[in-house]
Coordinates of C-alpha atoms in Angstrom, one line a residue:
X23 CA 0.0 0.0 0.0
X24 CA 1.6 3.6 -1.1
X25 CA 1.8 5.8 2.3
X26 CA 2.1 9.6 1.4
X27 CA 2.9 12.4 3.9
X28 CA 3.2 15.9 4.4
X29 CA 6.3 17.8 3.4
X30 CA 8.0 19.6 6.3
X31 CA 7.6 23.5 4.7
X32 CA 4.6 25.0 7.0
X33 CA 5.5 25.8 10.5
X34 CA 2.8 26.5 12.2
X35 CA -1.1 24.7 11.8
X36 CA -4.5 25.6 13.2
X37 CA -5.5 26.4 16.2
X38 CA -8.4 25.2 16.7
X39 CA -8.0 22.4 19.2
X40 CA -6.8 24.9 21.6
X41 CA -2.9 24.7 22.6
X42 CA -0.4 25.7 24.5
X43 CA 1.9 25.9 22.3
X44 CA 4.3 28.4 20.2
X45 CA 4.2 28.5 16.5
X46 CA 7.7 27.3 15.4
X47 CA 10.3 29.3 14.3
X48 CA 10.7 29.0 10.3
X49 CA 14.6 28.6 10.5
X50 CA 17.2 30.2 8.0
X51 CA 19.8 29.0 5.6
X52 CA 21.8 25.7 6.4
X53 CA 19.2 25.5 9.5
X54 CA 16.3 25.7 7.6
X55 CA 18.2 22.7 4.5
X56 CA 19.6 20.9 7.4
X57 CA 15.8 20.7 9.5
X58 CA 13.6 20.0 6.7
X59 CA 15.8 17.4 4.7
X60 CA 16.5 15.3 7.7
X61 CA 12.5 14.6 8.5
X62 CA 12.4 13.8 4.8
X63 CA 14.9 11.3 4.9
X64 CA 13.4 9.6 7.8
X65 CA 10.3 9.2 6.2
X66 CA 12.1 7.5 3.3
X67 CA 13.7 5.7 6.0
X68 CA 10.2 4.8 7.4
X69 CA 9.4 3.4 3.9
X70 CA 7.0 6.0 2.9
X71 CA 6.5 6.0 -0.8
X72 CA 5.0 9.5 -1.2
X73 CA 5.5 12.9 -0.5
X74 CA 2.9 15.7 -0.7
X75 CA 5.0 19.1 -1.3
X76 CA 1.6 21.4 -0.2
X77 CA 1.3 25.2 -1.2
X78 CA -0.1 27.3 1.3
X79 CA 0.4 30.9 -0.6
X80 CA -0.8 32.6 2.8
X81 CA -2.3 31.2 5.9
X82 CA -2.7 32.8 9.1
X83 CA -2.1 29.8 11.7
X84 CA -5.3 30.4 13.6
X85 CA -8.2 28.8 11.4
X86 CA -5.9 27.3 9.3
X87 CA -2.2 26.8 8.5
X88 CA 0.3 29.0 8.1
X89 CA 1.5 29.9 4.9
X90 CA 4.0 27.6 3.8
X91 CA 7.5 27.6 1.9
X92 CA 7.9 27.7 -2.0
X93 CA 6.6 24.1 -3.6
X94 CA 8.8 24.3 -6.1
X95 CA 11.6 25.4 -4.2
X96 CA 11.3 23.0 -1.8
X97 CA 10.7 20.2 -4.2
X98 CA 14.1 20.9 -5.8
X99 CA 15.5 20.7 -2.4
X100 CA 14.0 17.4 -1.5
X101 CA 14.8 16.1 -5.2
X102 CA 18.5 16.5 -4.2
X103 CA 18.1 14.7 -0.9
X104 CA 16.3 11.9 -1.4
X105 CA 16.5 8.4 -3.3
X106 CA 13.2 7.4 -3.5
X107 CA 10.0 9.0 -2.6
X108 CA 7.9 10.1 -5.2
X109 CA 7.7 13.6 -5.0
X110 CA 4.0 15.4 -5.7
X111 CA 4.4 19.0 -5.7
X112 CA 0.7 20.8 -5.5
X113 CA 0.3 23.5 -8.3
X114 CA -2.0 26.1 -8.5
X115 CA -3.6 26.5 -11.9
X116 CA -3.6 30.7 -12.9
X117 CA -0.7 30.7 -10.5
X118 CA 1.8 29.3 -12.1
X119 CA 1.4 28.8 -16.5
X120 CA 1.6 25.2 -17.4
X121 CA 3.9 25.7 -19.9
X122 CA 6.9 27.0 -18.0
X123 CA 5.5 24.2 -15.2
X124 CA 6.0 21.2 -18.1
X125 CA 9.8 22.9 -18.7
X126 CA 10.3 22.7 -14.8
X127 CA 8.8 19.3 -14.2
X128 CA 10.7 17.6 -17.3
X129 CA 13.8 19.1 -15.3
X130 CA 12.7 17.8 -12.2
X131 CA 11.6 14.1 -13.8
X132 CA 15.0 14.0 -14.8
X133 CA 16.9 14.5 -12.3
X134 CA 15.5 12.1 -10.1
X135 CA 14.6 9.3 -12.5
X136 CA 10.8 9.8 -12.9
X137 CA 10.1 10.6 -9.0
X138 CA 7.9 13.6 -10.0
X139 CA 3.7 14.0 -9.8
X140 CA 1.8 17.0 -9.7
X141 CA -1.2 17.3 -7.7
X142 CA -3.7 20.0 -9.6
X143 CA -4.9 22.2 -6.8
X144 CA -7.5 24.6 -8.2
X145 CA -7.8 26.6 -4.9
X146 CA -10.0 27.3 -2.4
X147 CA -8.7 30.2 0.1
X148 CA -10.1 33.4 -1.6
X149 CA -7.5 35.9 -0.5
X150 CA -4.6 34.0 -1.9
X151 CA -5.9 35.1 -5.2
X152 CA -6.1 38.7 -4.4
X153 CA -2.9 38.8 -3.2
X154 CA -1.3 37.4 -6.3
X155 CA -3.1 38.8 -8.5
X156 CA -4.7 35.6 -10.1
X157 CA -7.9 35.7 -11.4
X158 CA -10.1 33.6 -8.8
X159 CA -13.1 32.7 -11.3
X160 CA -16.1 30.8 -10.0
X161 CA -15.8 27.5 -8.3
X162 CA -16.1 25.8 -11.9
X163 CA -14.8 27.8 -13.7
X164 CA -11.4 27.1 -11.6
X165 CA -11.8 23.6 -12.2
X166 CA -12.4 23.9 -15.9
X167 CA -9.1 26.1 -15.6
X168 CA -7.3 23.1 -14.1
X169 CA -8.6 20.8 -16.9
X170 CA -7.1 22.9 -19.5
X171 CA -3.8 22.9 -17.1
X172 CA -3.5 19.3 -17.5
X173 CA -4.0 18.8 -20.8
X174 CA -1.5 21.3 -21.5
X175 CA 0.8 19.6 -19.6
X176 CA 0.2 15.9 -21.0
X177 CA 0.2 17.3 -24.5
X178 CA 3.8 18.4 -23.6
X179 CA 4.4 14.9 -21.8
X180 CA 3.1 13.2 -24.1
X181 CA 4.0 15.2 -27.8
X182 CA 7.7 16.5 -29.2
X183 CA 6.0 19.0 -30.5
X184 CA 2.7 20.5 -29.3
X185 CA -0.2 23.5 -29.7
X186 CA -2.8 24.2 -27.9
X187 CA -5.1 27.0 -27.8
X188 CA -8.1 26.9 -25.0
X189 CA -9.6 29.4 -23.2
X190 CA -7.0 29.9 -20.3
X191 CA -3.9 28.7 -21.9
X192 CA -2.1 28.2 -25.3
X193 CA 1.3 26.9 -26.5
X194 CA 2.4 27.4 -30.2
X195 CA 4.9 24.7 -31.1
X196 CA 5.9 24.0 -27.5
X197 CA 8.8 21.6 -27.4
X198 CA 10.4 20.2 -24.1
X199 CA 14.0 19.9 -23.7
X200 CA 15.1 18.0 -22.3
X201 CA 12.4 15.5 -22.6
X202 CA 10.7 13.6 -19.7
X203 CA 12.1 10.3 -18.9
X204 CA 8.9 9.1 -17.1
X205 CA 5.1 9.1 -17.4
X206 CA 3.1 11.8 -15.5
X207 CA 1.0 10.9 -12.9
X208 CA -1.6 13.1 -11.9
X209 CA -3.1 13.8 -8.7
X210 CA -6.0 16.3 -7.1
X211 CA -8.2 17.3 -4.8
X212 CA -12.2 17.9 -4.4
X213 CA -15.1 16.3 -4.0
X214 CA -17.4 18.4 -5.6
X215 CA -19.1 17.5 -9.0
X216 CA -17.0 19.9 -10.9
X217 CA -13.7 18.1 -8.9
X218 CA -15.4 14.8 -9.7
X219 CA -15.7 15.8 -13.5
X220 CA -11.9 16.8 -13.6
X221 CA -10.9 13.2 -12.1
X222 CA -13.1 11.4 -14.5
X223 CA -11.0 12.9 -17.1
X224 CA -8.3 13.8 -16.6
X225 CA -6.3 12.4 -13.4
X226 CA -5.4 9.6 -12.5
X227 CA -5.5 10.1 -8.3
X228 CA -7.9 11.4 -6.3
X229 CA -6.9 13.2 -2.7
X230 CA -10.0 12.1 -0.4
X231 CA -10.2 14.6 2.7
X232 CA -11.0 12.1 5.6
X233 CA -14.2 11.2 6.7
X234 CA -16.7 8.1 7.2
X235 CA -17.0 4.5 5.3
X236 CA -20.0 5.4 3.5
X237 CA -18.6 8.9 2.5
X238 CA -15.5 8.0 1.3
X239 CA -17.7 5.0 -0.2
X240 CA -19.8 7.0 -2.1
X241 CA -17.5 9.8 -3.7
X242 CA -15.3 6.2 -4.9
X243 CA -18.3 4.9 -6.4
X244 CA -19.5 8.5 -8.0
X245 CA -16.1 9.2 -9.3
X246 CA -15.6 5.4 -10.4
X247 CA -19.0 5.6 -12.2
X248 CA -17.9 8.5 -13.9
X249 CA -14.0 7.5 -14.6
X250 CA -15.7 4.5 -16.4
X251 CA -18.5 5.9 -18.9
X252 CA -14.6 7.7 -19.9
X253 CA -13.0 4.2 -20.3
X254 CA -10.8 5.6 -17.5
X255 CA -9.7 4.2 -13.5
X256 CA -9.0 6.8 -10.9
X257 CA -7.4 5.7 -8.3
X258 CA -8.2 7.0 -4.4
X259 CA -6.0 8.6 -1.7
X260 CA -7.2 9.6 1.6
X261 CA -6.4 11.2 4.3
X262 CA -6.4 10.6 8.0
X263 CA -4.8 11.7 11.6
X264 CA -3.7 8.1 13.1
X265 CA -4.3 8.1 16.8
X266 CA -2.5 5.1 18.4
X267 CA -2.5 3.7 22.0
X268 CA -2.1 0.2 23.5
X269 CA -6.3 0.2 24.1
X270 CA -8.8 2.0 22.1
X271 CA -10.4 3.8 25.7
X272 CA -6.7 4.7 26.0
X273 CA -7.1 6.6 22.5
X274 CA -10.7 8.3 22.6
X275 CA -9.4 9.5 26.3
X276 CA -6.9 11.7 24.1
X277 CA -10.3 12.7 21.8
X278 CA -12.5 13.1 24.1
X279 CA -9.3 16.0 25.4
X280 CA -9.4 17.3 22.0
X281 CA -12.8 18.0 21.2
X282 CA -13.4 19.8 24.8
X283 CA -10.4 22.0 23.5
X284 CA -12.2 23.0 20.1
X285 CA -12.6 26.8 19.9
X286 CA -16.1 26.8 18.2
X287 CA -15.2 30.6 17.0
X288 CA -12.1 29.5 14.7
X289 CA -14.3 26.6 13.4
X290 CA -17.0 29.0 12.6
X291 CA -14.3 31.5 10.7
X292 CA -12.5 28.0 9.1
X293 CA -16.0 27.5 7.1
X294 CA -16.1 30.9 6.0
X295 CA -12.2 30.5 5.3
X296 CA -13.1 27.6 3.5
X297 CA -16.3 28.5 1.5
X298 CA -14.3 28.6 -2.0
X299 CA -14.6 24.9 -1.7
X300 CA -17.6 22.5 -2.3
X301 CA -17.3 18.9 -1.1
X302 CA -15.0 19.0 1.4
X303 CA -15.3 20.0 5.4
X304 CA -18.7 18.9 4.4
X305 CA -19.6 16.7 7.3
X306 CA -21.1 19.1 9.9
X307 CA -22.4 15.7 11.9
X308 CA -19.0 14.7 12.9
X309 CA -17.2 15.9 15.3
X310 CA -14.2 14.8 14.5
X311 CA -14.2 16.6 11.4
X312 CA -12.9 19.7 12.7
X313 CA -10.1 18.6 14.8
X314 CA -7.1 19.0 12.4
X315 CA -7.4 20.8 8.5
X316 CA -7.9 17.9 6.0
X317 CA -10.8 15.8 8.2
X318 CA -8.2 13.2 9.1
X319 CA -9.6 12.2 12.7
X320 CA -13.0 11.7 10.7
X321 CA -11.5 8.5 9.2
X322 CA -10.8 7.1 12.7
X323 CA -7.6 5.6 12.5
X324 CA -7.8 5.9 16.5
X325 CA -7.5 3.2 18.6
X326 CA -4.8 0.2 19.2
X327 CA -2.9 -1.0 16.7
X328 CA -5.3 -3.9 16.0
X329 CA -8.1 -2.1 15.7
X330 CA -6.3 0.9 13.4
X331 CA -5.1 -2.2 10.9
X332 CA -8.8 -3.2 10.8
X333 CA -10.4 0.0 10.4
X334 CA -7.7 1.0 7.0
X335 CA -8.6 -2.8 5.8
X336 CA -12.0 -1.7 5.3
X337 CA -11.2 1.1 3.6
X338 CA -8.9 -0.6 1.0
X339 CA -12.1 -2.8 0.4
X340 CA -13.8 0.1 -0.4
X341 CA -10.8 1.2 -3.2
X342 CA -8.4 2.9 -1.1
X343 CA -5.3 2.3 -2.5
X344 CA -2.8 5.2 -0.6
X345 CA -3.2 6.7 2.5
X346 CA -2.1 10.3 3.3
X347 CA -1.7 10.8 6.4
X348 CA 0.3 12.7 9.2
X349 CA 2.8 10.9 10.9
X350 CA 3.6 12.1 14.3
X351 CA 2.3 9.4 16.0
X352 CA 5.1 7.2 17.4
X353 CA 3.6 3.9 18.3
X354 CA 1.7 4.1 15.0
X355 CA 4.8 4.6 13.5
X356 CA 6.4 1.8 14.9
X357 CA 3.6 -1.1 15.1
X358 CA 1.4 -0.1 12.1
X359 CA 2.9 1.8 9.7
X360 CA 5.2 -1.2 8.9
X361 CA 2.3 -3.8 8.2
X362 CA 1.2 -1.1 5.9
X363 CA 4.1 -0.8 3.5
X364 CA 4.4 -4.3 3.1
X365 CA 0.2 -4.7 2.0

């Protein structure tokens, strides 16, 4: 089974689960090389297979992240410092031109023998937009943005010499040097119907915020259903926050803590935050949901070790084939995460 984690370049998360605790100091220069490469190489010491290089253009740490470091910065760095993880870097559509993005990633692809996916974010945090100056569009209208981004990029992939001319983007005679040595795999987010349409046709992962049996269950079988009428398989990734202890009451004590922490006011600001979106932070009956940003307590991978390896079994029968998930757990780390690799 592929295990995928976060890339160490945001400092500081949410506060919403209310903490004592100082944001971290982003460090500088050799510090700041030295601290993020060695958590990456223990992760590929781990055996994790994936690593998600998240852009965070502007956070504010209280409702949700921080912002984070460049993604493609950063994925260079970890490029030069690894042997191999598969690298995802998340790209913005309207941010970035997919163009100069194919030129980067052919570079990248090479220089670590294929080890390079994108994950197509089309973006949900309004202000980031403003900031940069990027046109936000409607909700669909971003996602038929990212649709164009892809097929700009596989024509380029795919094609010695390419042209395109859509509504967002166009490439006249666009040729990559040097060329890619591997195929492109292609990951995103969302759970709406305009995310579902974009995986149907065009990616070939889905990220899964986490949540419930039957709602991961039915986006698979909606996005399946759809993948298919396109003679197409996407494949499903989700996310979740283990929580590991020798007895299950010993974990849901350390819940039970955490959700008499939530502050209900940052919750309340994180759906406005988060209104851009449609699909995800959707499930207002669970608790859990709101615990950490991505839902990953939802999928309730909380509990001893025996009962976590059950729990993620009947998630694989449902079609999850990777699991993204924060590793900070220890005793997860050392009496799960090792069954896992070797599925």
């Amino acid at each position: 089974m592929r295990i995928c984690t976060w890339a160490p370049t945001t400092f500081q998360g949410t506060q919403v689960v209310q903490q004592n605790v100082q944001p971290l100091a982003v460090p500088k220069g050799k510090e700041l090389v030295r601290f993020t490469t060695e958590i990456v190489r223990r992760y590929e010491d781990l055996g994790v297979s994936d690593l998600l290089i998240a852009q965070r253009w502007w956070g504010n740490g209280e409702e949700i992240e921080g912002s984070s470091l460049d993604c493609l910065a950063m994925t260079t760095l970890f490029a030069s410092h690894t042997e191999k993880l598969k690298l995802i870097t998340a790209i913005h559509p309207g941010f970035f031109s997919p163009t100069t993005i194919a030129k980067w990633a052919a570079t990248i692809d090479n220089l670590t023998q294929g080890r390079w996916a994108i994950n197509v974010t089309s973006g949900w945090n309004m202000d980031e937009f403003d900031m940069y100056g990027v046109d936000k569009l409607d909700h669909d209208g971003r996602y038929s943005r990212s649709a164009e981004f892809v097929e700009v990029l596989r024509g380029a992939w795919e094609n010695r010499v390419f042209d395109y001319h859509g509504e967002y983007f166009q490439a006249s005679e666009l040729q990559l040097e040097p060329r890619p040595s591997g195929t492109l795999e292609v990951f995103q987010g969302g759970q709406s119907d305009a995310a579902i349409e974009l995986g149907a046709n065009h990616s070939d992962w889905m990220f899964l915020n986490g949540g419930s049996l039957e709602r991961i269950g039915d986006v698979i079988k909606k996005v399946g259903s759809a993948a298919k009428k396109n003679g197409r398989r996407v494949r499903f990734a989700m996310y979740a926050a283990p929580l590991c202890r020798e007895t299950d009451a010993q974990a849901w004590e350390v819940i039970d803590s955490m959700l008499s922490k939530v502050d209900q006011a940052l919750v309340d600001k994180r759906k406005q935050r988060t209104s851009g979106a449609q699909g995800m932070w959707g499930d207002e009956d669970d608790p859990l949901s709101v615990l950490d940003t991505n839902e990953g307590y939802a999928s309730r991978l909380i509990g001893s070790p025996e009962t976590i390896l059950e729990r993620i079994s009947e998630y694989r029968q449902l079609g999850v084939e990777m699991l993204h998930m924060s590793l900070q757990d220890e005793l997860f780390n050392a009496s799960v995460l090792p069954q896992l690799i070797d599925l």
